[in-house]
XYZ file of C-alpha atoms in Angstrom:
607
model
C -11.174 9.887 -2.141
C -12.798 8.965 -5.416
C -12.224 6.715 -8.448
C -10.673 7.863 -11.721
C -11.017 6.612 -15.425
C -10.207 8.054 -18.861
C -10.265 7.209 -22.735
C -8.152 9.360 -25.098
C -8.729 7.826 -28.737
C -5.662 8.625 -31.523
C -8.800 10.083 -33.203
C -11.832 11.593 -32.336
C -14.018 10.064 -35.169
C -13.804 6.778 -33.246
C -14.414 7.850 -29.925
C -17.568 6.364 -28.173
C -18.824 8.655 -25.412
C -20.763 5.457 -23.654
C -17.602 4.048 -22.864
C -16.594 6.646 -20.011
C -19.853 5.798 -18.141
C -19.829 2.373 -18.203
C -15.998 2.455 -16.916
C -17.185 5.004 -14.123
C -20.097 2.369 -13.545
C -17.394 -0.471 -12.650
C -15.968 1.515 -9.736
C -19.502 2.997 -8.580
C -17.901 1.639 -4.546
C -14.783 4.451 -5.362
C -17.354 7.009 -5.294
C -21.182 6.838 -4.424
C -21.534 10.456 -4.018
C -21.823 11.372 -7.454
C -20.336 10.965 -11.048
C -18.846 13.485 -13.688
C -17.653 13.622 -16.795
C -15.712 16.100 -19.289
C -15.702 15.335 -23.316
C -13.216 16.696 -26.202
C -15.172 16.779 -28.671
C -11.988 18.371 -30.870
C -9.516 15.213 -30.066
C -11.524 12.631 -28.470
C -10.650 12.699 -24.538
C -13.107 11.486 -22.380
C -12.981 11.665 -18.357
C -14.870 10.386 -15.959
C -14.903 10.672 -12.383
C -16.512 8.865 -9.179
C -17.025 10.737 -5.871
C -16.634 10.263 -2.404
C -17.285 13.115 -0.506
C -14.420 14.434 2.326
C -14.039 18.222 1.723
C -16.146 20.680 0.440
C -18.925 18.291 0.172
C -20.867 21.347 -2.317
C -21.220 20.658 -5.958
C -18.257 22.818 -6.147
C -16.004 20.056 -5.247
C -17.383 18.055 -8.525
C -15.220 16.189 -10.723
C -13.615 16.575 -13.631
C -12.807 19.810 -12.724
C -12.032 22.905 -14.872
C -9.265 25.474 -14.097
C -8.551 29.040 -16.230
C -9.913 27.013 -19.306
C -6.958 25.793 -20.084
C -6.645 22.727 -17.611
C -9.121 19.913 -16.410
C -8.059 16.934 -13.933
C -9.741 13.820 -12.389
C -7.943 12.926 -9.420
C -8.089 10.685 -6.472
C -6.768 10.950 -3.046
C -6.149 14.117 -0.607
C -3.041 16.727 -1.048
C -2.698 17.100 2.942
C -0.834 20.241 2.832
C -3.428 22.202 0.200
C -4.277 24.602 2.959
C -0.641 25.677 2.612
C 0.198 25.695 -0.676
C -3.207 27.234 -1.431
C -2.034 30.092 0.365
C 1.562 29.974 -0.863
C -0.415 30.469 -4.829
C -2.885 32.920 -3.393
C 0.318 35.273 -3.054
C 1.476 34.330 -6.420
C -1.694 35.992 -7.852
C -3.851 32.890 -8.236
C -7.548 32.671 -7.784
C -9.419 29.909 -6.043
C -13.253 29.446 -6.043
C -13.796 26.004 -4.536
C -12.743 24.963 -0.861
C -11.073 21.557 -2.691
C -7.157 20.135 -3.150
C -8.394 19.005 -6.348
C -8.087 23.342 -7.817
C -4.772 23.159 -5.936
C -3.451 20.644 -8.117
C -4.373 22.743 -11.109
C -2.954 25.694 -10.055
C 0.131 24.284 -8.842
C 0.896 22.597 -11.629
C 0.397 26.239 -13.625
C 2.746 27.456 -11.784
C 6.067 25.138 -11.372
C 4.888 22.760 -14.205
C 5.632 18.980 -13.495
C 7.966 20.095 -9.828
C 4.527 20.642 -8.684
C 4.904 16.711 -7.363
C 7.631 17.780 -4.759
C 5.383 20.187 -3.345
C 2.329 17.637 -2.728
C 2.206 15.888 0.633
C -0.615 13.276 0.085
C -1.914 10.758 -1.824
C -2.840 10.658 -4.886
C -3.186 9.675 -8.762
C -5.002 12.033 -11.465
C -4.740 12.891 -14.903
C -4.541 16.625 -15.581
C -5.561 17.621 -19.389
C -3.331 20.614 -20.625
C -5.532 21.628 -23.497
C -2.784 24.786 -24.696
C -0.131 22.025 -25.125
C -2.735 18.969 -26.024
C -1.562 16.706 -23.354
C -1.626 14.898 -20.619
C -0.252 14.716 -17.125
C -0.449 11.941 -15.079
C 1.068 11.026 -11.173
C 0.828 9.173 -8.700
C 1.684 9.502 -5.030
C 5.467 8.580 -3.727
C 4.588 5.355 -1.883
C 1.597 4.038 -4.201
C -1.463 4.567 -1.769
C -4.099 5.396 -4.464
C -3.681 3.163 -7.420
C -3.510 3.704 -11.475
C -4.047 1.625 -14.372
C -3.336 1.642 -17.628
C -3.709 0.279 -20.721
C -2.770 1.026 -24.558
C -2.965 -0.073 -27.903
C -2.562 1.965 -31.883
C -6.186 3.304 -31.561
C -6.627 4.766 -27.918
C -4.816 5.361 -23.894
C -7.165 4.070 -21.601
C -6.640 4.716 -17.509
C -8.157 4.012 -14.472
C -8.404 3.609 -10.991
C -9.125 0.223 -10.799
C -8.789 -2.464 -13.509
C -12.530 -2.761 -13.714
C -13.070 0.201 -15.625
C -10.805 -0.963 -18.014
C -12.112 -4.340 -18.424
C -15.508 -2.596 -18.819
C -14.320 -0.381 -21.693
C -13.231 -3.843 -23.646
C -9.577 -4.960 -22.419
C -9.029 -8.699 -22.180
C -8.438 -10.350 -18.743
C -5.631 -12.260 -19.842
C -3.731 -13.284 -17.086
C 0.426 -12.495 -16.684
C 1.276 -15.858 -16.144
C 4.846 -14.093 -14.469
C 2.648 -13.041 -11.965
C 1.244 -16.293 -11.287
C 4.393 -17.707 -11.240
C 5.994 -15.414 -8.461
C 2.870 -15.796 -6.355
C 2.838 -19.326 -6.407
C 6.309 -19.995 -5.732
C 7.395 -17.248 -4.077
C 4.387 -15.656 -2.267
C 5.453 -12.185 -4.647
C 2.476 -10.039 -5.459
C 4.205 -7.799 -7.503
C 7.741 -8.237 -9.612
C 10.219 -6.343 -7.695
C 12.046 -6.044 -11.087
C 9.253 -4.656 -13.260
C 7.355 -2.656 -10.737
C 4.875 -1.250 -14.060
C 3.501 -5.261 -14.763
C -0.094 -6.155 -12.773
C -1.236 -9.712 -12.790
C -3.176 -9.053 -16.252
C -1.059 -8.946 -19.352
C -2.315 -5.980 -21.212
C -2.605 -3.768 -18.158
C -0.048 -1.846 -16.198
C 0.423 -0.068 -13.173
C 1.868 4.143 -13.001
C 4.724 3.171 -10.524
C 4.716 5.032 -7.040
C 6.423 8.316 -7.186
C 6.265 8.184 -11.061
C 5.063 10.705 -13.755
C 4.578 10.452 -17.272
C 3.345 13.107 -20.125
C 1.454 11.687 -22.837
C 0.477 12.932 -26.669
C -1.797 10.763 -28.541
C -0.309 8.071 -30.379
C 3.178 8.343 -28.478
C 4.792 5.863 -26.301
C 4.534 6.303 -22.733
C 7.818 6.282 -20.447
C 7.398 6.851 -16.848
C 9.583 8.855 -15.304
C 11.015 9.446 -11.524
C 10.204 12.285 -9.234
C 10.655 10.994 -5.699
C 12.942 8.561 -4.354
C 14.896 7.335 -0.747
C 17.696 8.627 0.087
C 20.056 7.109 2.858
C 21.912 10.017 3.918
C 23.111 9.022 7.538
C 23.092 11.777 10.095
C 25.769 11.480 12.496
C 25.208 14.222 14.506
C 21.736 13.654 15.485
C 21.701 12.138 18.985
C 18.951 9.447 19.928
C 17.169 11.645 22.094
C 16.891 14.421 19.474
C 16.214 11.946 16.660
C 12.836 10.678 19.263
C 11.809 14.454 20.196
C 11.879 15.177 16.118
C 9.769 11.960 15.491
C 7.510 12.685 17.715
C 6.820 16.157 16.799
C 6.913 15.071 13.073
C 4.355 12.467 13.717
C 2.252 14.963 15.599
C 2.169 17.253 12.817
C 1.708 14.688 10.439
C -1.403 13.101 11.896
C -2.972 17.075 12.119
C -2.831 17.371 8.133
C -4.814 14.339 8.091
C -7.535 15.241 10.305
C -8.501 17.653 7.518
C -11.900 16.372 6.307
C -15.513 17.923 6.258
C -16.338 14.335 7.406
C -16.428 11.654 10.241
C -12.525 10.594 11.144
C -11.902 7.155 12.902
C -8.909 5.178 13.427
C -8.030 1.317 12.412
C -6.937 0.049 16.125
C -5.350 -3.320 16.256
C -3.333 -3.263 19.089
C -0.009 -3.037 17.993
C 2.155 -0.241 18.928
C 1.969 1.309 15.288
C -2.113 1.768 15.188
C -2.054 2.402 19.201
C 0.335 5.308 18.670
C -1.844 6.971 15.740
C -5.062 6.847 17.702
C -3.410 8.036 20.799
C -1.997 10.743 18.970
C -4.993 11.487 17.469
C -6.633 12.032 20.903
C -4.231 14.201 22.109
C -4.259 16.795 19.624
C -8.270 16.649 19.558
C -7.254 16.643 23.243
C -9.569 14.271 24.367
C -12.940 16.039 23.705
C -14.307 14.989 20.531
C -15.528 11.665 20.219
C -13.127 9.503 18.064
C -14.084 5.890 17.162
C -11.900 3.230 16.823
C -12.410 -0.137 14.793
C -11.216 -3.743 15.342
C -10.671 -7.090 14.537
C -10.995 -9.934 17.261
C -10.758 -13.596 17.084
C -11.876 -15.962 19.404
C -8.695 -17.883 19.800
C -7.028 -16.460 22.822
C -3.470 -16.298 21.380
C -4.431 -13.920 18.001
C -7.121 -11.895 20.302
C -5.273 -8.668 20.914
C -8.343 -7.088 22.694
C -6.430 -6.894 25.996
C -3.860 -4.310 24.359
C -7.030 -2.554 22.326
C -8.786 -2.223 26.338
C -5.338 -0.556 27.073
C -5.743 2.279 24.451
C -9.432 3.080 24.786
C -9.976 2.835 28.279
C -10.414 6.059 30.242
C -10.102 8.238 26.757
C -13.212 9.584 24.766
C -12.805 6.356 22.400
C -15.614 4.818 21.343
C -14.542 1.283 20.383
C -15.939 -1.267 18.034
C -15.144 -4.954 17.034
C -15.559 -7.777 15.081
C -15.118 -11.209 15.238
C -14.056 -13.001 11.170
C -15.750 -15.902 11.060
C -14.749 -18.729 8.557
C -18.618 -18.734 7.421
C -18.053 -15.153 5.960
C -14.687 -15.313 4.353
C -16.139 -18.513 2.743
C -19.519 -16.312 1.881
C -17.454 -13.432 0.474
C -14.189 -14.363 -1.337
C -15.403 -14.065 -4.823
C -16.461 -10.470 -3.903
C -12.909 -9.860 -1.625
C -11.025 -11.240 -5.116
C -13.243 -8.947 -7.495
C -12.421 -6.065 -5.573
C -8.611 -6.534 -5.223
C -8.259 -7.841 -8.365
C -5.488 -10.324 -7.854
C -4.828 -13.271 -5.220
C -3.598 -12.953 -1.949
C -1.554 -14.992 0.332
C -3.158 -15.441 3.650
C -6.406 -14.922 5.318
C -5.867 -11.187 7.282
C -7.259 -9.668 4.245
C -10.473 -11.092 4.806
C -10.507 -9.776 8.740
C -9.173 -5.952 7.377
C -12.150 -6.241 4.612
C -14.334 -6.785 7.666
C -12.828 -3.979 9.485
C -13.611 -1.412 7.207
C -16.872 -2.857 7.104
C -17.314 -2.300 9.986
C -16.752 1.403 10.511
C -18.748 2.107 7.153
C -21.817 0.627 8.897
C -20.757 2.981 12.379
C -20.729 5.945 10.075
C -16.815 7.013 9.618
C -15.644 7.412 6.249
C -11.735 8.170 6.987
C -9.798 6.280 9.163
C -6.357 6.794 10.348
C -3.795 3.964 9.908
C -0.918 2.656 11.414
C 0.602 1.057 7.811
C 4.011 1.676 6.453
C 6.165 1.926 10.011
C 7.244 -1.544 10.094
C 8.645 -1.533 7.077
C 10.430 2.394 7.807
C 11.563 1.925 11.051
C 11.867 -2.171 11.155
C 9.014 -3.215 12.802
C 9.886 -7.373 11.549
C 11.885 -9.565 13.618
C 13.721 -10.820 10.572
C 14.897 -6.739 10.177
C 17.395 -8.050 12.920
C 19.737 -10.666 10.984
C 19.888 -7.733 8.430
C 21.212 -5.603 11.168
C 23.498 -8.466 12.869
C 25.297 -8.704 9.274
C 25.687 -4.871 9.397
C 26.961 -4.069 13.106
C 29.392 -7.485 12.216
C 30.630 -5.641 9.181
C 30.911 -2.310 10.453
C 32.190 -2.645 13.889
C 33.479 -6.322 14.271
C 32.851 -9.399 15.987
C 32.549 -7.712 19.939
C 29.947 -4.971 18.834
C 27.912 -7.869 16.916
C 28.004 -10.243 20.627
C 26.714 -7.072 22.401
C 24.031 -6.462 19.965
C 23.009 -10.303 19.924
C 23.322 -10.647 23.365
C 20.790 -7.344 23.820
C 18.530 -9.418 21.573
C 18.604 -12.246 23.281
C 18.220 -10.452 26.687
C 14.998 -8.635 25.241
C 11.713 -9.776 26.017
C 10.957 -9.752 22.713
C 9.523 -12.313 20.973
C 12.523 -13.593 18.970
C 13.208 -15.467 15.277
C 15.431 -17.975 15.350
C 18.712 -16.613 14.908
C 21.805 -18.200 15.881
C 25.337 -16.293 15.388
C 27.562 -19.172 14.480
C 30.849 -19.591 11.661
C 28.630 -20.465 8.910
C 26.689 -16.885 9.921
C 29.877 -15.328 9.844
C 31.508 -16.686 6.901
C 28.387 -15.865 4.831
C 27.996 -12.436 5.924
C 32.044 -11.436 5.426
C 31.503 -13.008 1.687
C 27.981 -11.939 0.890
C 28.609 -10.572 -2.425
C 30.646 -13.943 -3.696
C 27.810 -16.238 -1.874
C 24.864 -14.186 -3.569
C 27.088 -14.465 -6.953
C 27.598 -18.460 -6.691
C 23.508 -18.493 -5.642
C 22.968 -16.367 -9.228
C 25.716 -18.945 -11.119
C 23.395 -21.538 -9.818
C 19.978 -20.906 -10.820
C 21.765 -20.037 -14.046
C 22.891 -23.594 -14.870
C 19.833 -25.647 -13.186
C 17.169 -22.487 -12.960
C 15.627 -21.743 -10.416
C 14.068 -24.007 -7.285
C 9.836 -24.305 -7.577
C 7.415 -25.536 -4.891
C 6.702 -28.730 -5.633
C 2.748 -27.759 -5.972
C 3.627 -25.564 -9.195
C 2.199 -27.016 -12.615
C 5.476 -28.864 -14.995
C 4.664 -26.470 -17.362
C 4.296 -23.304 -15.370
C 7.729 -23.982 -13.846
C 9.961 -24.729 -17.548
C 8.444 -21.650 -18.396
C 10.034 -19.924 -15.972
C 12.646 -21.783 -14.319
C 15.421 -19.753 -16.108
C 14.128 -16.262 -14.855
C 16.337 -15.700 -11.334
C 14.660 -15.571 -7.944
C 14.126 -11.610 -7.356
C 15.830 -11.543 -4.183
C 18.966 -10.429 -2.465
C 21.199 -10.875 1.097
C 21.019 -7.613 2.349
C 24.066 -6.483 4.660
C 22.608 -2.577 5.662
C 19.462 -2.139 7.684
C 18.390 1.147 6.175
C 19.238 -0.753 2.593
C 16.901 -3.329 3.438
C 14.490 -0.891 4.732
C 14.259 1.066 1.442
C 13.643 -2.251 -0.329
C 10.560 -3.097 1.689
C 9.387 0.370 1.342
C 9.867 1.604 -1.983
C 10.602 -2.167 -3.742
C 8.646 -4.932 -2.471
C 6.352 -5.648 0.809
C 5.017 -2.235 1.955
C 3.503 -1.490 -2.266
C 1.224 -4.619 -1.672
C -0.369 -3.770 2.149
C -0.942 -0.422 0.500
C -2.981 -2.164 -2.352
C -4.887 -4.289 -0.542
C -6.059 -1.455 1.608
C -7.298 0.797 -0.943
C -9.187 -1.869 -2.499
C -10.436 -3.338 0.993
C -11.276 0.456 2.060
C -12.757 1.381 -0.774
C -14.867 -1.517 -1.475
C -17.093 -0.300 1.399
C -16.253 3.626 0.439
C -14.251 4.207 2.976
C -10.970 6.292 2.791
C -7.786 5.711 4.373
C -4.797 7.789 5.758
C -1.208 6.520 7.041
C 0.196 9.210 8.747
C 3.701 7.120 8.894
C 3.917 7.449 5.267
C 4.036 11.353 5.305
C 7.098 11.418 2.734
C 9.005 13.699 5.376
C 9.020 11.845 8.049
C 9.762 9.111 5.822
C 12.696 10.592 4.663
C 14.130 11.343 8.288
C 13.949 8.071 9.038
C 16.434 7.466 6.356
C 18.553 10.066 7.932
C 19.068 8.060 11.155
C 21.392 5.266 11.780
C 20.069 1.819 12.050
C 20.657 1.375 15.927
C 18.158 3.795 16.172
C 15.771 1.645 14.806
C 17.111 -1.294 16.474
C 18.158 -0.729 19.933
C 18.945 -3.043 23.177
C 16.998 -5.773 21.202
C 14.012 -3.441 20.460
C 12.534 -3.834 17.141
C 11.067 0.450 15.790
C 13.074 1.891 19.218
C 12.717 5.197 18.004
C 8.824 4.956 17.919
C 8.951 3.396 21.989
C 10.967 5.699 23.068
C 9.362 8.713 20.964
C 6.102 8.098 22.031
C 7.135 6.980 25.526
C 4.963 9.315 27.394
C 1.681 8.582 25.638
C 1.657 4.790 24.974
C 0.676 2.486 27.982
C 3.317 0.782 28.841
C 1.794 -2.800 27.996
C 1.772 -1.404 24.239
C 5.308 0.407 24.496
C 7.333 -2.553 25.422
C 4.835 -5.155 24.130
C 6.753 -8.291 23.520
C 4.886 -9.617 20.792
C 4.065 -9.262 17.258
C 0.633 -10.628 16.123
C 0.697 -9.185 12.558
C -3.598 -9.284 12.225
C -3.975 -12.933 11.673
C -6.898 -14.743 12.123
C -6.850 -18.600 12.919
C -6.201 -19.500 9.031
C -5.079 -23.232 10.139
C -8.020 -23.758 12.401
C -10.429 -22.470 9.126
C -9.134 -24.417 6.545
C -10.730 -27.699 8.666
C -13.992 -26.256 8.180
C -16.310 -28.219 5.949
C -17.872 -25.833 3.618
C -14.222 -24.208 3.367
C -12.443 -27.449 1.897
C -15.812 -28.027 -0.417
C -14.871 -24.451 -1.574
C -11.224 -24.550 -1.726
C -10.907 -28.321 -3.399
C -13.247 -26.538 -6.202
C -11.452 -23.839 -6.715
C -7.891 -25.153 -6.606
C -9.133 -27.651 -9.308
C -9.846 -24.590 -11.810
C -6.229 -23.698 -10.823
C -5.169 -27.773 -11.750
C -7.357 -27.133 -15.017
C -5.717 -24.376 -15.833
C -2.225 -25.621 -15.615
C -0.817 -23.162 -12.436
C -1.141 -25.726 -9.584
C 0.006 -29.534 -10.831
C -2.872 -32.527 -10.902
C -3.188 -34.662 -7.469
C -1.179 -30.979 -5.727
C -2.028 -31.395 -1.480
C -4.262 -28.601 -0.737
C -2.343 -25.365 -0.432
C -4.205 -21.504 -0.170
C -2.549 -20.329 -2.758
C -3.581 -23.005 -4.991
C -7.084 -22.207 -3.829
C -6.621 -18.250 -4.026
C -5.099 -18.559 -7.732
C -8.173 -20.712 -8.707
C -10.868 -17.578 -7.096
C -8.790 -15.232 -9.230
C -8.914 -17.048 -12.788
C -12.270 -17.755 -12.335
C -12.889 -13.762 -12.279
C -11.358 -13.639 -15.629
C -14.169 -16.088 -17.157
């Protein structure tokens, strides 16, 4: 896990060699191990490189690397499977001389050219130099783990992997006020629609599972290599579709114990980071040491300690904790904004920024994850009126009461969701209702909280709400995956982890298990009232049954109602949501409101 950045200038009689240090400077946190950098002096590419150490902690493993003088990359992230492919090229008559991923890359890509992404299982974003064909190759992983900026303009491409190092090579902070908009009215923190734009106007985002080749002084267009595919299997049973998971999670969470380093695990309680850490100590089989980090709060109803107790207890786990405290999320926002580099919507980012924290101070650099299998095998309790519109479509009124009626049988806690006509009606004409709902905001535009500045909203108000009735689970699954929901937990990881150089891996997000979960029907996902069945009854036999069938869903969320009473928070928040008033986002005399607050944090980084 490192940090990336890169200048190519249209010319090399403009190109300023200080620049690539001073953008490798601004993500110093990526990477404190060391710093590289590799100079054109023919056609004016510069790249730098940040380093955190995980394997082959030599100087060999140094960045940018070189490969058969003809290529040179600076990458982020980990190719899990190198080991394998590595060998796979070996036979193909290539050479290695480093223990690193990074010379896989190169090699790969020297032999099957840009299909070299299909082979990767990982995460990642680089920028491989082709100097024979004077270009440029850059990726980024399928689900958007590791991140990648960009920026361009007539004289020079600029990239990076956070938008510091582009800001400290001399691009504006001007913010998008689109962005602005969708946060504060809709809670968006990306545009499902435009999934390139960032919450600064002149830089963009490489798109997850995206490509693009660049020559100086061309435009850039991003191109597709990975995608979802809902390709039902009907012949799987549920039993065999649980025995596969299993196995595939199994062998998923073994490619990412690879590291020359200290591996930990994240450990809320829930079933998803409670089933990667007992994994975890069954393949290690109980005899290494594994640590485990944690969030606690003192209010009895978040604390999820009890179910933590329940997954440590009797294992070689050792277990540590915190308890967020108002004092420090009022102490550190300004540095939690800087370092995610856009505004967030609720105060579990401060308690995950705490976490990994945490388990820098213990000593762990990696942690294992539990992120990405709610929204893969529909882990939200609002998945289910999804699936009620789809078992009512598909199989008719009697199949829907036996699924509701499992629901409401479950000891699960439960959204309100009542099957009446108007339920019905909607879901048997969900393509005219979402039509009439478009006609609408059409001819009056589009409803705004009332907290939104006048002239934020005209701006706006004829741009249509980016969202849609879905009628098919696995449909509405792919959307929170690939679209919108799972891109922003991903972000705010990676800049919470690496803020405190510390890497993280989400075995749930190996891209083929990912794509067997689109193979299975959605009553495998949701079964007898079960929210993620597949993942209870997979993991049956290692999960304590308090975690297994835990009734509950906490979703890591500290007592945000209880903090925003605290004194020095409302001196703090009335400040900053006036710079958001000032500003013309949030509207004079607005009630207080976090976002308001949050957007006023994040402009004043721009000063």
């Amino acid at each position: 896990m490192c940090g990336i950045a890169g200048v190519w200038y249209n010319t090399s009689i403009y190109a300023d060699k200080t620049v690539i240090k001073k953008m490798t400077d601004a993500i110093v946190h990526r990477g404190p191990d060391g710093d590289g950098f590799w100079y054109s002096e023919d056609n004016g590419l510069l790249l730098g490189h940040r380093r955190l150490s995980i394997i082959d902690l030599s100087i060999n493993g140094s960045q940018p690397m070189k490969y058969r003088s003809r290529y040179v990359i600076t990458y982020n992230g980990e190719i899990y499977n190198y080991l394998e492919l590595k060998d796979l090229l070996t036979k193909k008559g290539y050479r290695f001389f480093t223990a690193t991923d990074t010379e896989v890359i190169m090699a790969a890509y020297d032999f099957w050219g840009i299909q070299c992404l299909k082979y990767f299982d990982g995460m990642f974003a680089f920028c491989l130099y082709d100097n024979e064909k004077d270009l440029i190759f850059c990726a980024r992983d399928r689900f958007g783990e590791k991140p990648f900026h960009y920026a361009i303009n007539k004289n020079l491409f600029m990239f990076g992997s956070e938008m510091k190092s582009l800001w400290a090579a001399g691009v504006d902070k001007t913010i998008d006020d689109y962005s602005m908009y969708l946060f504060l009215n809709f809670e968006l923190h990306e545009d499902p629609t435009d999934k390139t734009r960032t919450f600064f106007k002149h830089i963009k985002r490489l798109k997850p599972g995206h490509y693009f080749i660049y020559q100086r002084g061309k435009e850039i267009k991003q191109e597709k290599y990975w995608e979802i595919k809902q390709e039902i299997n009907t012949y799987i049973s549920f039993d065999e579709a649980c025995l596969k998971f299993k196995e595939m999670l199994f062998s998923s969470i073994k490619l990412r114990l690879r590291s020359d380093v200290a591996i930990g695990t994240s450990l809320s309680g829930g079933l998803d980071s409670s089933s990667v850490a007992l994994v975890m100590n069954q393949i290690n089989k109980n005899s290494i040491l594994q640590k485990s980090f944690s969030a606690r709060f003192d209010d009895a109803s978040l604390d999820e300690g009890f179910y933590m107790n329940k997954v440590v207890e009797n294992r070689n786990i050792e277990h540590f904790s915190v308890y967020p405290q108002i004092s420090n999320l009022v102490k550190d926002i300004e540095k939690i904004i800087y370092h995610q580099e856009e505004p967030f919507a609720g105060a579990s980012i401060s308690a995950q920024w705490e976490v990994f924290k945490l388990a820098k101070e213990n000593g762990v650099t990696v942690l294992l994850d539990g992120q990405g299998a709610d929204e893969v095998f529909a882990g939200y309790t609002h998945f289910f009126k999804t699936y009620f519109r789809e078992i009512y479509l598909k199989n008719g009124r009697k199949a829907l009461n036996v699924a509701y009626n499992n629901y409401l049988n479950c000891n699960i806690v439960k959204e309100d969701i009542k099957i009446n006509k108007q339920f019905l009606f909607e879901t048997k004409f969900h393509k005219a209702f979402y039509e009439l709902r478009i006609l609408k905001q059409k001819l009056v535009g589009v409803n705004s909280s009332a907290h939104i500045h006048p002239d934020l909203k005209n701006a706006f108000k004829n741009n249509l709400a980016p969202f849609n009735t879905y009628v098919d689970l696995n449909a509405s699954l792919e959307h929170y995956t690939s679209n919108s929901g799972l891109d922003k937990l991903l972000r705010f990881a990676d800049r919470n982890s690496m803020a405190h150089s510390v890497e993280v891996r989400l075995p749930f997000l190996s891209h083929e298990l990912v794509e067997f979960a689109f193979t299975l029907p959605s009553e495998y996902k949701i079964r007898e009232g079960w929210t993620k069945a597949i993942i209870r009854h997979g993991l049956n036999d290692i999960l304590p049954d308090e975690i297994a069938w835990r009734k509950n869903k906490l979703g890591f969320q500290p007592p945000q109602k209880e903090w925003e009473t605290d004194s020095e928070f409302i001196k703090k928040a009335k400040y900053y949501q006036q710079i958001a008033v000032e500003n013309k986002y949030i509207k004079p005399n607005a009630n207080f409101i976090w976002n308001g607050f949050m957007a006023g944090v994040f402009i004043n980084l721009t000063k």
